[in-house]
Coordinates of C-alpha atoms and ligand atoms in Angstrom, one line a residue:
M1105 CA 0.0 0.0 0.0
P1106 CA 1.5 3.4 -1.0
I1107 CA 2.1 5.8 1.9
T1108 CA 0.0 8.9 1.3
L1109 CA 0.9 12.3 2.5
E1110 CA -1.6 12.1 5.4
R1111 CA -0.3 8.7 6.5
R1112 CA 3.2 10.0 6.3
K1113 CA 2.3 12.9 8.5
C1114 CA 0.9 10.7 11.1
L1115 CA 3.9 8.4 11.0
R1116 CA 6.2 11.4 11.8
T1117 CA 7.7 11.3 15.2
S1118 CA 9.7 13.9 16.9
L1119 CA 13.5 13.6 16.6
Q1120 CA 14.7 16.9 18.1
G1121 CA 18.2 18.2 17.8
L1122 CA 20.2 15.3 16.2
E1123 CA 23.1 16.8 14.3
V1124 CA 23.1 16.2 10.6
F1125 CA 26.3 16.2 8.7
S1126 CA 27.1 16.2 5.0
R1127 CA 29.3 13.3 4.0
N1128 CA 30.3 15.2 0.9
T1129 CA 31.8 18.2 2.7
G1130 CA 32.1 16.8 6.3
G1131 CA 30.3 20.0 7.5
L1132 CA 27.3 20.4 9.8
I1133 CA 24.1 20.9 7.8
G1134 CA 21.6 21.4 10.6
R1135 CA 19.5 19.6 13.2
S1136 CA 16.8 17.1 12.9
R1137 CA 13.2 17.9 14.0
D1138 CA 11.2 14.9 13.0
I1139 CA 11.5 11.7 11.2
S1140 CA 9.0 9.6 9.0
P1141 CA 9.5 6.3 7.2
N1142 CA 10.5 8.3 4.2
G1143 CA 12.9 10.9 5.5
M1144 CA 13.2 13.7 7.9
F1145 CA 12.8 17.4 8.5
I1146 CA 16.1 19.2 9.1
E1147 CA 16.2 22.7 10.6
T1148 CA 18.9 24.7 8.9
E1149 CA 19.9 28.3 8.3
N1150 CA 20.6 27.6 4.6
P1151 CA 18.0 25.2 3.1
L1152 CA 19.4 23.6 -0.1
K1153 CA 17.5 23.6 -3.3
P1154 CA 14.8 20.9 -3.9
G1155 CA 16.4 18.2 -6.0
T1156 CA 19.8 18.5 -4.3
K1157 CA 21.1 15.0 -3.7
M1158 CA 23.6 14.4 -0.8
L1159 CA 24.9 11.7 1.6
L1160 CA 23.9 12.6 5.1
E1161 CA 25.4 11.3 8.3
F1162 CA 24.0 11.2 11.8
K1163 CA 25.8 10.2 15.0
L1164 CA 23.5 8.8 17.7
P1165 CA 24.7 9.6 21.3
N1166 CA 26.5 6.6 22.8
E1167 CA 26.7 4.7 19.6
M1168 CA 29.9 4.2 17.7
I1169 CA 28.8 3.7 14.2
P1170 CA 27.3 6.7 12.4
I1171 CA 24.2 6.2 10.2
K1172 CA 24.5 7.1 6.6
A1173 CA 21.6 7.9 4.3
Y1174 CA 21.7 9.0 0.6
S1175 CA 19.0 11.7 0.4
E1176 CA 17.3 14.2 -1.8
V1177 CA 15.9 17.6 -0.7
K1178 CA 12.1 17.4 -1.5
W1179 CA 11.0 20.9 -0.3
N1180 CA 12.2 23.7 1.9
K1181 CA 10.5 26.2 4.2
R1182 CA 11.8 29.5 5.1
G1183 CA 9.8 30.0 8.3
L1184 CA 6.7 31.1 6.5
T1185 CA 4.1 28.5 7.6
S1186 CA 3.0 27.3 10.9
E1187 CA 4.2 23.8 10.1
A1188 CA 7.7 25.0 9.7
K1189 CA 8.2 27.6 12.4
S1190 CA 11.8 27.4 11.8
T1191 CA 13.7 27.5 8.5
G1192 CA 14.5 24.1 7.1
M1193 CA 14.0 21.4 4.5
G1194 CA 12.3 18.1 4.1
V1195 CA 14.6 15.4 2.8
Q1196 CA 13.7 12.0 1.4
F1197 CA 15.9 9.1 2.1
I1198 CA 16.8 7.6 -1.3
N1199 CA 18.9 4.9 0.2
I1200 CA 19.2 3.9 3.8
Y1201 CA 19.8 0.5 5.3
E1202 CA 16.7 -0.8 7.0
S1203 CA 18.6 -1.5 10.2
D1204 CA 19.9 2.2 10.2
R1205 CA 16.4 3.6 9.7
M1206 CA 15.2 1.4 12.6
R1207 CA 18.0 2.7 14.8
L1208 CA 16.9 6.3 14.0
E1209 CA 13.3 5.4 14.8
K1210 CA 14.2 3.5 18.0
Y1211 CA 16.2 6.5 19.1
S1212 CA 13.3 8.9 18.3
K1213 CA 10.9 6.6 20.3
S1214 CA 13.3 6.6 23.3
L1215 CA 13.3 10.4 23.2
N1216 CA 9.5 10.4 23.3
G1217 CA 9.6 8.1 26.3
E1218 CA 8.1 5.1 24.4
S1219 CA 10.8 2.7 25.3
S1220 CA 14.4 2.9 26.5
P1221 CA 17.1 2.2 24.0
K1222 CA 18.4 -1.3 24.2
E1223 CA 21.9 -2.5 23.7
E1224 CA 22.9 -2.1 20.0
T1225 CA 22.9 -5.2 17.9
I1226 CA 24.6 -5.4 14.5
N1227 CA 23.3 -7.1 11.5
S1228 CA 26.5 -7.9 9.7
D1229 CA 24.7 -8.1 6.3
D1230 CA 24.4 -4.3 6.4
F1231 CA 28.1 -3.5 7.0
T1232 CA 31.5 -4.2 5.5
L1233 CA 35.0 -4.1 7.0
A1234 CA 35.3 -0.5 5.6
D1235 CA 32.7 0.7 8.1
F1236 CA 34.8 0.2 11.2
I1237 CA 38.0 2.0 10.2
N1238 CA 37.4 5.6 10.8
I1239 CA 35.4 5.6 14.0
S1240 CA 36.9 8.3 16.2
D1241 CA 36.4 8.3 20.0
K1242 CA 38.4 9.5 23.0
D1243 CA 38.5 5.8 24.0
L1244 CA 40.8 4.4 21.4
F1245 CA 39.4 0.9 21.8
A1246 CA 35.8 1.9 21.6
K1247 CA 35.6 0.9 17.9
T1248 CA 36.6 -2.6 18.8
K1249 CA 33.2 -3.2 20.5
P1250 CA 30.8 -2.7 17.6
F1251 CA 33.4 -4.5 15.4
W1252 CA 33.3 -7.5 17.8
K1253 CA 29.5 -7.7 17.4
Y1254 CA 29.8 -7.4 13.6
I1255 CA 32.2 -10.3 13.5
E1256 CA 30.2 -12.4 15.9
D1257 CA 27.0 -11.9 13.8
Y1258 CA 29.1 -12.6 10.6
K1259 CA 30.4 -15.9 12.1
Q1260 CA 27.0 -16.9 13.4
K1261 CA 25.6 -16.7 9.9
G1262 CA 28.4 -18.9 8.6
Y1263 CA 29.8 -16.4 6.2
Y1264 CA 33.0 -15.7 8.0
I1265 CA 35.8 -16.6 5.6
Y1266 CA 38.9 -15.9 7.5
R1267 CA 41.1 -18.0 9.8
K1268 CA 40.0 -21.5 8.7
F1269 CA 42.5 -23.7 10.5
L1270 CA 44.1 -26.3 8.3
L1271 CA 44.8 -29.6 10.0
S1272 CA 47.0 -30.9 7.2
A1273 CA 49.6 -29.7 4.7
S1274 CA 48.4 -27.3 1.9
R1275 CA 47.8 -29.9 -0.9
N1276 CA 45.1 -30.2 -3.5
R1277 CA 42.8 -31.5 -0.7
I1278 CA 43.0 -30.2 2.8
L1279 CA 41.7 -31.2 6.2
V1280 CA 40.0 -28.2 8.0
F1281 CA 38.0 -27.7 11.1
D1282 CA 34.5 -26.6 10.1
E1283 CA 33.3 -24.5 13.0
V1284 CA 29.7 -24.5 11.7
A1285 CA 29.5 -28.3 11.5
G1286 CA 31.7 -28.7 14.6
K1287 CA 33.9 -31.4 13.0
K1288 CA 36.9 -32.0 10.7
R1289 CA 36.3 -32.1 7.0
E1290 CA 38.3 -32.8 3.9
V1291 CA 37.7 -30.2 1.2
I1292 CA 39.2 -29.4 -2.2
N1293 CA 41.7 -26.6 -1.9
M1294 CA 41.0 -23.9 -4.5
G1295 CA 42.4 -21.1 -2.4
S1296 CA 46.1 -21.5 -2.2
G1297 CA 49.1 -19.8 -3.9
N1298 CA 51.0 -23.1 -3.8
Y1299 CA 50.7 -23.2 -7.6
L1300 CA 53.1 -26.0 -8.2
G1301 CA 52.5 -27.9 -5.0
L1302 CA 56.1 -27.5 -3.9
T1303 CA 55.5 -27.1 -0.2
T1304 CA 55.3 -30.9 0.1
H1305 CA 57.7 -32.0 -2.6
P1306 CA 60.1 -34.6 -1.1
K1307 CA 63.2 -32.8 -2.3
V1308 CA 62.0 -29.5 -0.8
I1309 CA 61.2 -31.1 2.6
E1310 CA 64.5 -32.9 2.6
A1311 CA 66.5 -29.7 1.9
A1312 CA 64.7 -27.9 4.7
C1313 CA 65.4 -30.8 7.2
K1314 CA 69.1 -30.9 6.3
A1315 CA 69.4 -27.2 6.7
I1316 CA 67.8 -27.3 10.2
K1317 CA 70.2 -30.0 11.2
K1318 CA 73.2 -28.0 9.9
Y1319 CA 72.2 -24.4 10.8
G1320 CA 69.3 -24.7 13.3
T1321 CA 65.8 -23.2 13.0
G1322 CA 66.3 -19.5 12.8
S1323 CA 68.8 -17.0 11.4
V1324 CA 68.5 -14.8 14.6
G1325 CA 70.3 -11.8 13.1
S1326 CA 69.7 -8.9 10.7
P1327 CA 71.0 -9.7 7.2
L1328 CA 73.7 -7.0 7.5
H1329 CA 75.0 -8.4 10.8
T1330 CA 75.0 -12.1 11.8
G1331 CA 71.8 -13.1 9.9
S1332 CA 73.4 -14.0 6.5
Y1333 CA 74.6 -17.6 5.9
D1334 CA 76.2 -19.1 2.8
I1335 CA 72.8 -20.4 1.7
H1336 CA 71.4 -16.9 1.7
K1337 CA 74.1 -15.8 -0.8
A1338 CA 73.3 -18.9 -2.9
L1339 CA 69.6 -18.1 -2.9
E1340 CA 70.3 -14.4 -3.9
N1341 CA 72.5 -15.6 -6.8
K1342 CA 69.8 -18.1 -7.9
L1343 CA 67.1 -15.4 -7.8
A1344 CA 69.2 -12.9 -9.7
E1345 CA 69.8 -15.5 -12.4
M1346 CA 66.1 -16.4 -12.6
K1347 CA 65.2 -12.8 -13.1
G1348 CA 68.1 -12.0 -15.5
C1349 CA 69.6 -9.4 -13.1
E1350 CA 73.0 -8.7 -11.7
D1351 CA 72.1 -9.2 -8.0
A1352 CA 69.2 -9.9 -5.6
M1353 CA 68.4 -9.5 -2.0
T1354 CA 65.8 -11.1 0.3
F1355 CA 63.3 -9.7 2.8
P1356 CA 61.2 -11.3 5.6
S1357 CA 58.1 -11.3 3.4
G1358 CA 56.7 -10.1 0.0
Y1359 CA 54.9 -7.4 1.8
A1360 CA 58.1 -6.2 3.6
T1361 CA 59.8 -6.3 0.2
N1362 CA 57.6 -3.7 -1.5
V1363 CA 57.4 -1.6 1.6
G1364 CA 61.2 -1.6 2.2
C1365 CA 62.3 -1.3 -1.5
I1366 CA 59.9 1.5 -2.5
S1367 CA 60.5 3.5 0.7
A1368 CA 64.3 3.2 0.3
L1369 CA 64.3 4.6 -3.2
V1370 CA 61.4 7.0 -3.5
R1371 CA 62.0 10.0 -1.2
K1372 CA 60.5 13.5 -0.6
G1373 CA 60.3 15.3 -3.9
D1374 CA 60.1 12.0 -6.0
V1375 CA 56.9 10.4 -7.3
A1376 CA 55.7 6.8 -7.2
I1377 CA 53.2 6.1 -10.0
I1378 CA 51.1 3.0 -9.6
D1379 CA 48.2 1.1 -11.3
K1380 CA 44.8 1.6 -9.6
L1381 CA 44.6 -2.2 -8.7
S1382 CA 48.1 -2.4 -7.1
H1383 CA 48.6 -4.8 -4.2
A1384 CA 48.3 -3.3 -0.7
S1385 CA 52.0 -3.7 -0.1
I1386 CA 52.8 -1.4 -3.0
I1387 CA 50.4 1.2 -1.8
D1388 CA 51.8 1.0 1.8
G1389 CA 55.4 1.3 0.5
C1390 CA 54.5 4.5 -1.4
A1391 CA 52.7 5.9 1.7
L1392 CA 55.8 5.3 3.8
S1393 CA 58.2 6.7 1.3
G1394 CA 57.6 10.4 1.8
G1395 CA 57.3 10.9 -2.0
T1396 CA 54.1 11.7 -3.9
L1397 CA 51.7 9.0 -5.0
R1398 CA 50.0 9.2 -8.3
V1399 CA 47.6 6.5 -9.7
F1400 CA 46.7 5.6 -13.3
R1401 CA 43.7 3.6 -14.5
H1402 CA 44.1 -0.2 -14.6
S1403 CA 46.6 -1.2 -17.4
D1404 CA 45.7 2.0 -19.3
I1405 CA 48.7 3.3 -21.1
Q1406 CA 47.0 6.6 -22.0
S1407 CA 46.3 7.2 -18.4
L1408 CA 49.9 6.4 -17.4
R1409 CA 51.2 8.8 -20.1
Q1410 CA 48.9 11.5 -18.8
V1411 CA 50.2 11.0 -15.2
L1412 CA 53.8 11.1 -16.5
E1413 CA 53.1 14.2 -18.5
D1414 CA 51.5 16.0 -15.5
S1415 CA 54.5 14.9 -13.3
K1416 CA 57.2 15.9 -15.8
E1417 CA 58.2 19.2 -14.2
K1418 CA 56.9 18.7 -10.7
Y1419 CA 59.0 15.9 -9.3
G1420 CA 62.6 14.6 -9.1
G1421 CA 62.8 10.8 -9.6
K1422 CA 59.9 8.8 -11.0
L1423 CA 59.2 5.1 -10.2
I1424 CA 56.4 3.3 -11.9
I1425 CA 55.3 0.2 -9.9
V1426 CA 52.9 -2.4 -11.3
D1427 CA 51.9 -6.0 -10.4
S1428 CA 53.0 -8.1 -13.4
V1429 CA 50.0 -10.4 -12.6
F1430 CA 47.2 -8.7 -10.7
S1431 CA 46.2 -10.7 -7.7
T1432 CA 42.4 -10.0 -7.8
E1433 CA 42.1 -10.0 -11.6
G1434 CA 44.6 -12.6 -12.8
D1435 CA 45.5 -10.5 -15.8
I1436 CA 49.0 -9.5 -16.9
A1437 CA 50.2 -5.9 -17.1
P1438 CA 51.2 -4.6 -20.6
L1439 CA 54.9 -4.4 -19.6
P1440 CA 56.4 -3.6 -23.1
D1441 CA 54.1 -0.5 -23.4
I1442 CA 54.7 0.5 -19.9
V1443 CA 58.5 0.4 -20.3
E1444 CA 58.3 2.3 -23.6
V1445 CA 56.4 5.2 -22.2
A1446 CA 58.5 5.1 -19.0
R1447 CA 61.7 5.6 -21.1
Q1448 CA 60.1 8.6 -22.8
Y1449 CA 59.7 10.3 -19.4
S1450 CA 63.0 9.0 -17.8
A1451 CA 61.0 7.0 -15.3
K1452 CA 62.2 3.7 -13.7
V1453 CA 60.0 0.6 -13.7
M1454 CA 59.5 -1.9 -10.9
I1455 CA 57.3 -5.0 -11.2
D1456 CA 55.7 -7.2 -8.6
D1457 CA 56.2 -10.7 -9.9
A1458 CA 54.4 -12.4 -7.0
H1459 CA 51.9 -14.4 -9.0
A1460 CA 54.0 -14.7 -12.1
T1461 CA 57.0 -16.5 -10.6
G1462 CA 56.8 -20.2 -11.2
V1463 CA 53.7 -19.7 -13.4
I1464 CA 54.5 -17.7 -16.5
G1465 CA 57.6 -17.3 -18.7
E1466 CA 60.2 -19.9 -19.7
K1467 CA 60.6 -22.4 -16.7
G1468 CA 58.4 -20.1 -14.6
K1469 CA 60.9 -17.3 -14.6
G1470 CA 58.1 -14.7 -14.5
A1471 CA 57.0 -11.7 -16.5
V1472 CA 60.4 -10.6 -17.9
S1473 CA 60.9 -13.9 -19.6
H1474 CA 57.2 -14.1 -20.6
F1475 CA 57.7 -10.8 -22.6
N1476 CA 61.3 -11.5 -23.6
M1477 CA 62.4 -8.3 -21.8
D1478 CA 65.7 -9.3 -20.3
G1479 CA 67.4 -6.3 -18.8
K1480 CA 64.6 -3.9 -19.6
I1481 CA 62.8 -3.9 -16.2
D1482 CA 64.7 -1.9 -13.6
I1483 CA 63.6 -3.8 -10.5
V1484 CA 61.9 -7.2 -10.3
M1485 CA 60.2 -7.9 -7.0
G1486 CA 58.9 -11.3 -6.1
T1487 CA 57.7 -13.4 -3.2
L1488 CA 58.9 -16.7 -2.0
S1489 CA 55.5 -17.5 -0.4
K1490 CA 53.5 -18.6 -3.5
A1491 CA 54.8 -21.0 -6.2
L1492 CA 58.2 -21.2 -4.4
G1493 CA 56.5 -22.6 -1.4
G1494 CA 58.3 -20.8 1.4
I1495 CA 58.1 -17.4 3.1
G1496 CA 59.9 -14.2 2.3
G1497 CA 60.3 -11.8 -0.6
F1498 CA 63.1 -10.5 -2.8
I1499 CA 64.2 -7.9 -5.3
A1500 CA 66.5 -8.4 -8.3
S1501 CA 68.2 -5.5 -10.0
S1502 CA 71.6 -4.0 -10.8
K1503 CA 74.4 -4.5 -8.3
E1504 CA 74.3 -0.7 -7.4
V1505 CA 70.5 -0.7 -6.7
I1506 CA 70.7 -3.8 -4.6
N1507 CA 73.7 -2.5 -2.7
Y1508 CA 71.7 0.7 -2.0
V1509 CA 68.5 -1.0 -0.8
R1510 CA 70.5 -3.4 1.3
H1511 CA 71.7 -0.4 3.4
Y1512 CA 68.5 1.7 3.3
G1513 CA 65.7 -0.9 3.0
R1514 CA 64.5 -0.7 6.6
S1515 CA 62.2 -3.7 6.5
A1516 CA 65.2 -5.9 5.6
F1517 CA 67.9 -4.1 7.6
F1518 CA 65.8 -3.9 10.9
S1519 CA 64.5 -7.4 10.7
A1520 CA 66.0 -10.9 11.1
A1521 CA 67.1 -12.6 7.9
L1522 CA 65.0 -15.6 6.6
P1523 CA 65.3 -18.9 8.5
P1524 CA 67.9 -21.3 7.0
P1525 CA 65.4 -24.1 6.4
I1526 CA 63.2 -21.8 4.4
V1527 CA 66.2 -20.6 2.3
A1528 CA 67.2 -24.2 1.6
A1529 CA 63.6 -25.2 0.8
V1530 CA 63.2 -22.3 -1.7
L1531 CA 66.6 -23.2 -3.4
A1532 CA 65.4 -26.7 -3.7
A1533 CA 62.0 -25.6 -5.0
I1534 CA 63.7 -23.6 -7.8
E1535 CA 65.8 -26.6 -8.7
V1536 CA 62.6 -28.7 -8.9
I1537 CA 61.0 -26.1 -11.2
E1538 CA 64.0 -26.4 -13.5
S1539 CA 64.2 -30.2 -13.5
E1540 CA 60.4 -30.9 -13.6
P1541 CA 59.1 -28.6 -16.3
E1542 CA 56.0 -30.8 -16.6
R1543 CA 54.7 -29.3 -13.4
I1544 CA 54.1 -25.9 -15.1
Q1545 CA 52.6 -27.7 -18.1
T1546 CA 50.1 -29.5 -15.9
L1547 CA 49.3 -26.2 -14.1
W1548 CA 48.4 -24.6 -17.4
K1549 CA 46.4 -27.6 -18.6
N1550 CA 44.4 -27.3 -15.4
V1551 CA 44.0 -23.6 -15.7
N1552 CA 42.8 -23.8 -19.3
Y1553 CA 40.4 -26.6 -18.6
M1554 CA 38.8 -24.7 -15.6
K1555 CA 38.5 -21.5 -17.6
E1556 CA 36.9 -23.2 -20.5
C1557 CA 34.4 -25.2 -18.4
L1558 CA 33.5 -22.2 -16.2
K1559 CA 32.9 -20.1 -19.3
N1560 CA 30.7 -22.9 -20.8
L1561 CA 28.7 -23.2 -17.6
G1562 CA 27.9 -19.5 -17.9
F1563 CA 29.9 -18.1 -15.1
K1564 CA 31.0 -14.5 -15.5
I1565 CA 34.8 -14.9 -15.2
L1566 CA 37.5 -12.3 -15.8
D1567 CA 39.8 -12.9 -18.8
S1568 CA 42.7 -14.0 -16.6
Q1569 CA 46.1 -15.0 -18.0
S1570 CA 47.4 -16.7 -14.9
A1571 CA 46.5 -19.4 -12.4
I1572 CA 44.0 -17.0 -10.8
I1573 CA 40.4 -17.3 -12.0
P1574 CA 38.0 -14.6 -10.6
I1575 CA 34.3 -15.3 -10.9
I1576 CA 32.4 -12.0 -10.7
I1577 CA 29.3 -12.1 -8.4
G1578 CA 28.8 -8.4 -8.1
D1579 CA 27.1 -8.3 -4.7
D1580 CA 28.7 -8.6 -1.3
L1581 CA 26.1 -10.6 0.5
L1582 CA 25.5 -12.9 -2.5
A1583 CA 29.2 -13.7 -2.7
K1584 CA 29.3 -14.6 1.0
K1585 CA 26.2 -16.7 0.8
M1586 CA 27.5 -18.6 -2.2
N1587 CA 30.9 -19.2 -0.6
K1588 CA 29.1 -20.6 2.4
R1589 CA 27.2 -23.1 0.2
I1590 CA 30.3 -24.0 -1.8
F1591 CA 32.2 -24.8 1.4
E1592 CA 29.3 -26.9 2.6
E1593 CA 29.6 -28.8 -0.6
G1594 CA 33.3 -29.5 -0.1
V1595 CA 35.3 -26.8 -1.9
Y1596 CA 37.4 -24.1 -0.3
L1597 CA 38.0 -21.0 -2.3
S1598 CA 38.6 -17.3 -1.6
V1599 CA 36.0 -14.5 -1.5
F1600 CA 36.8 -10.9 -2.2
P1601 CA 34.1 -8.7 -0.7
Y1602 CA 34.1 -4.9 -0.7
P1603 CA 36.5 -3.1 0.2
S1604 CA 39.1 -5.6 -1.2
V1605 CA 37.5 -4.9 -4.6
P1606 CA 35.2 -2.1 -5.7
R1607 CA 31.4 -2.4 -5.1
G1608 CA 29.7 -4.3 -7.8
Q1609 CA 32.9 -6.3 -8.5
E1610 CA 32.6 -8.6 -5.5
R1611 CA 33.9 -12.0 -6.5
L1612 CA 34.9 -15.6 -5.8
R1613 CA 38.5 -16.5 -6.7
L1614 CA 39.9 -19.8 -7.6
T1615 CA 43.6 -20.4 -7.6
I1616 CA 44.6 -23.5 -9.6
M1617 CA 47.5 -25.9 -8.7
A1618 CA 49.5 -28.3 -10.8
T1619 CA 48.6 -31.0 -8.2
H1620 CA 44.8 -30.7 -8.7
T1621 CA 43.6 -34.0 -10.2
K1622 CA 41.0 -34.2 -12.9
E1623 CA 38.6 -35.4 -10.2
D1624 CA 39.3 -32.3 -8.1
L1625 CA 38.6 -30.1 -11.0
D1626 CA 35.4 -31.9 -12.1
T1627 CA 34.0 -32.1 -8.5
T1628 CA 34.7 -28.3 -8.1
L1629 CA 32.9 -27.6 -11.4
E1630 CA 29.9 -29.7 -10.3
V1631 CA 29.7 -27.9 -7.0
L1632 CA 30.0 -24.5 -8.6
E1633 CA 27.3 -25.3 -11.1
K1634 CA 25.0 -26.6 -8.4
V1635 CA 25.5 -23.5 -6.3
G1636 CA 25.4 -21.2 -9.3
R1637 CA 22.0 -22.6 -10.2
E1638 CA 20.7 -22.3 -6.6
F1639 CA 21.6 -18.6 -6.7
D1640 CA 20.6 -18.2 -10.4
I1641 CA 23.8 -16.5 -11.5
L1642 CA 24.7 -18.6 -14.6
R1643 CA 24.4 -16.4 -17.7
R1644 CA 25.7 -18.1 -20.9
E1645 CA 25.8 -15.1 -23.2
S1646 CA 28.2 -13.0 -21.1
A1647 CA 30.6 -15.5 -19.7
I1648 CA 33.8 -13.6 -20.2
F1649 CA 33.8 -10.3 -18.5
S1650 CA 36.3 -7.6 -19.5
R1651 CA 37.0 -5.1 -16.8
K1652 CA 37.9 -2.4 -19.3
A1653 CA 34.5 -2.8 -21.0
A1654 CA 32.7 -2.8 -17.6
Ligands
LIG1435 N1 52.5 -8.7 -3.9 C1 51.4 -9.4 -4.4 C2 50.9 -9.0 -5.7 C3 50.7 -10.3 -3.6 O1 49.6 -10.9 -4.0 C4 51.2 -10.6 -2.3 C5 50.5 -11.5 -1.4 O2 49.4 -11.9 -1.5 C6 52.3 -9.9 -1.8 C7 52.9 -9.0 -2.7 C8 52.9 -10.1 -0.5 O3 53.5 -11.3 -0.4 P1 53.8 -12.1 1.0 O4 52.6 -12.9 1.2 O5 55.0 -12.9 0.7 O6 54.0 -11.1 2.0

């Protein structure tokens, strides 16, 4: 039944004096006077024109999370009528979460003595991780309380995707403890970066065990002091050779590598230029560097050229940093074009080869080999924690650059060097990649089979060129619900909700391994089809989804 003007009037309740802010400007707009199911009347000195659209924010006393409502000014009064004794405007809520509208109404009822406000509960479906970051309060820990309730509700619904404890090694099938079912279960592992299955290769395990016996468990020293062993040098030489560079150095993790390398090289007055979809570690390295950060559209050379042109006179050194394979998209950066334009503007190029190493290029050497660009990329960064099956990160470059970062890369210098068993394991893993090229061939056979089948089933997949296959779902809650069902059916994969990806791009992500059997792949496809049908998301016509066209 439509709500008539009369009915709306009788549904109005008093909501005196609640401050209303604009999310667009951050400024105070005015104070609320009453609220109806459709919107509210705001007393303000400067009523905005009818038709003005804006995002409003209200902060209820004693509640941590502000309420947001996308609204439109419907009418304004300038103190002329008895209805609006004060100047103000009536706004209609165009978009407000039901739970938020109820919070406002509950508060207005409590003001009118109808009931006392109860302890706030949180419906996790209405929030995302982004909602709990910028909550400011004199008590620094105050924000942790609503966040706790959010996570509790999230877990209770069975959507919580983090911290699934593995009870076995990370193979094609893993044993996990399923909190919802309250028991151990074996599931197919479609969520690991162990692309070549090397964490459990007998030669890799044997090398790690031997190193423990010879050197002990940890390196217990910074790499510039007592933390470097002969096998660290051997690994650096091997990584430099793999990436076609003069020298290489390691860091405690891939994350620490980007943070340490970028912040050592880019300083105040310089500029770091990155792709919009860069990994968090690249963004954080730039933030720490003291230089300026500029962003170009995803893999868009025109946009990169524009940023370089704008930066030409403004900055000293320029470093362009891109993922060679993008972790949420699976696509490969257009490196030859990036290098060509970089040279025109005297900019240096650094690539993050985390998901390329062991996967693309001759013998899994990564993006430089894939594009035949030996010696043309200034810095190649990589991680030891994916196809190489260990932990840690590295950069490979000229001997001068490596020498500089060794002494100024704070995340390496001020951290202990990698543990000897890990160094030995990664060295063995690289040897296995070289001596068993069929592993990469099997990986690609599996990837191509899965891409083809998913496309034929009608899933909207991104046109990935790596072992990462993203399935676009386009809705946060739907992605979580689907993931829950997929897990119940025996497949473990990753979900990327907002804010990990932009709204409307929420996705499931499969990472394929060389050790997946045909049976693993077919069972996964059966499960995905079953759940895809349950949620009615299979669309045969538009199976491949290009981000650029979207
Ligand atoms: N760079 C990219 C593109 C990644 O995907 C990751 C990890 O997910 C990292 C860097 C960080 O690597 P690590 O897990 O070794 O810290």
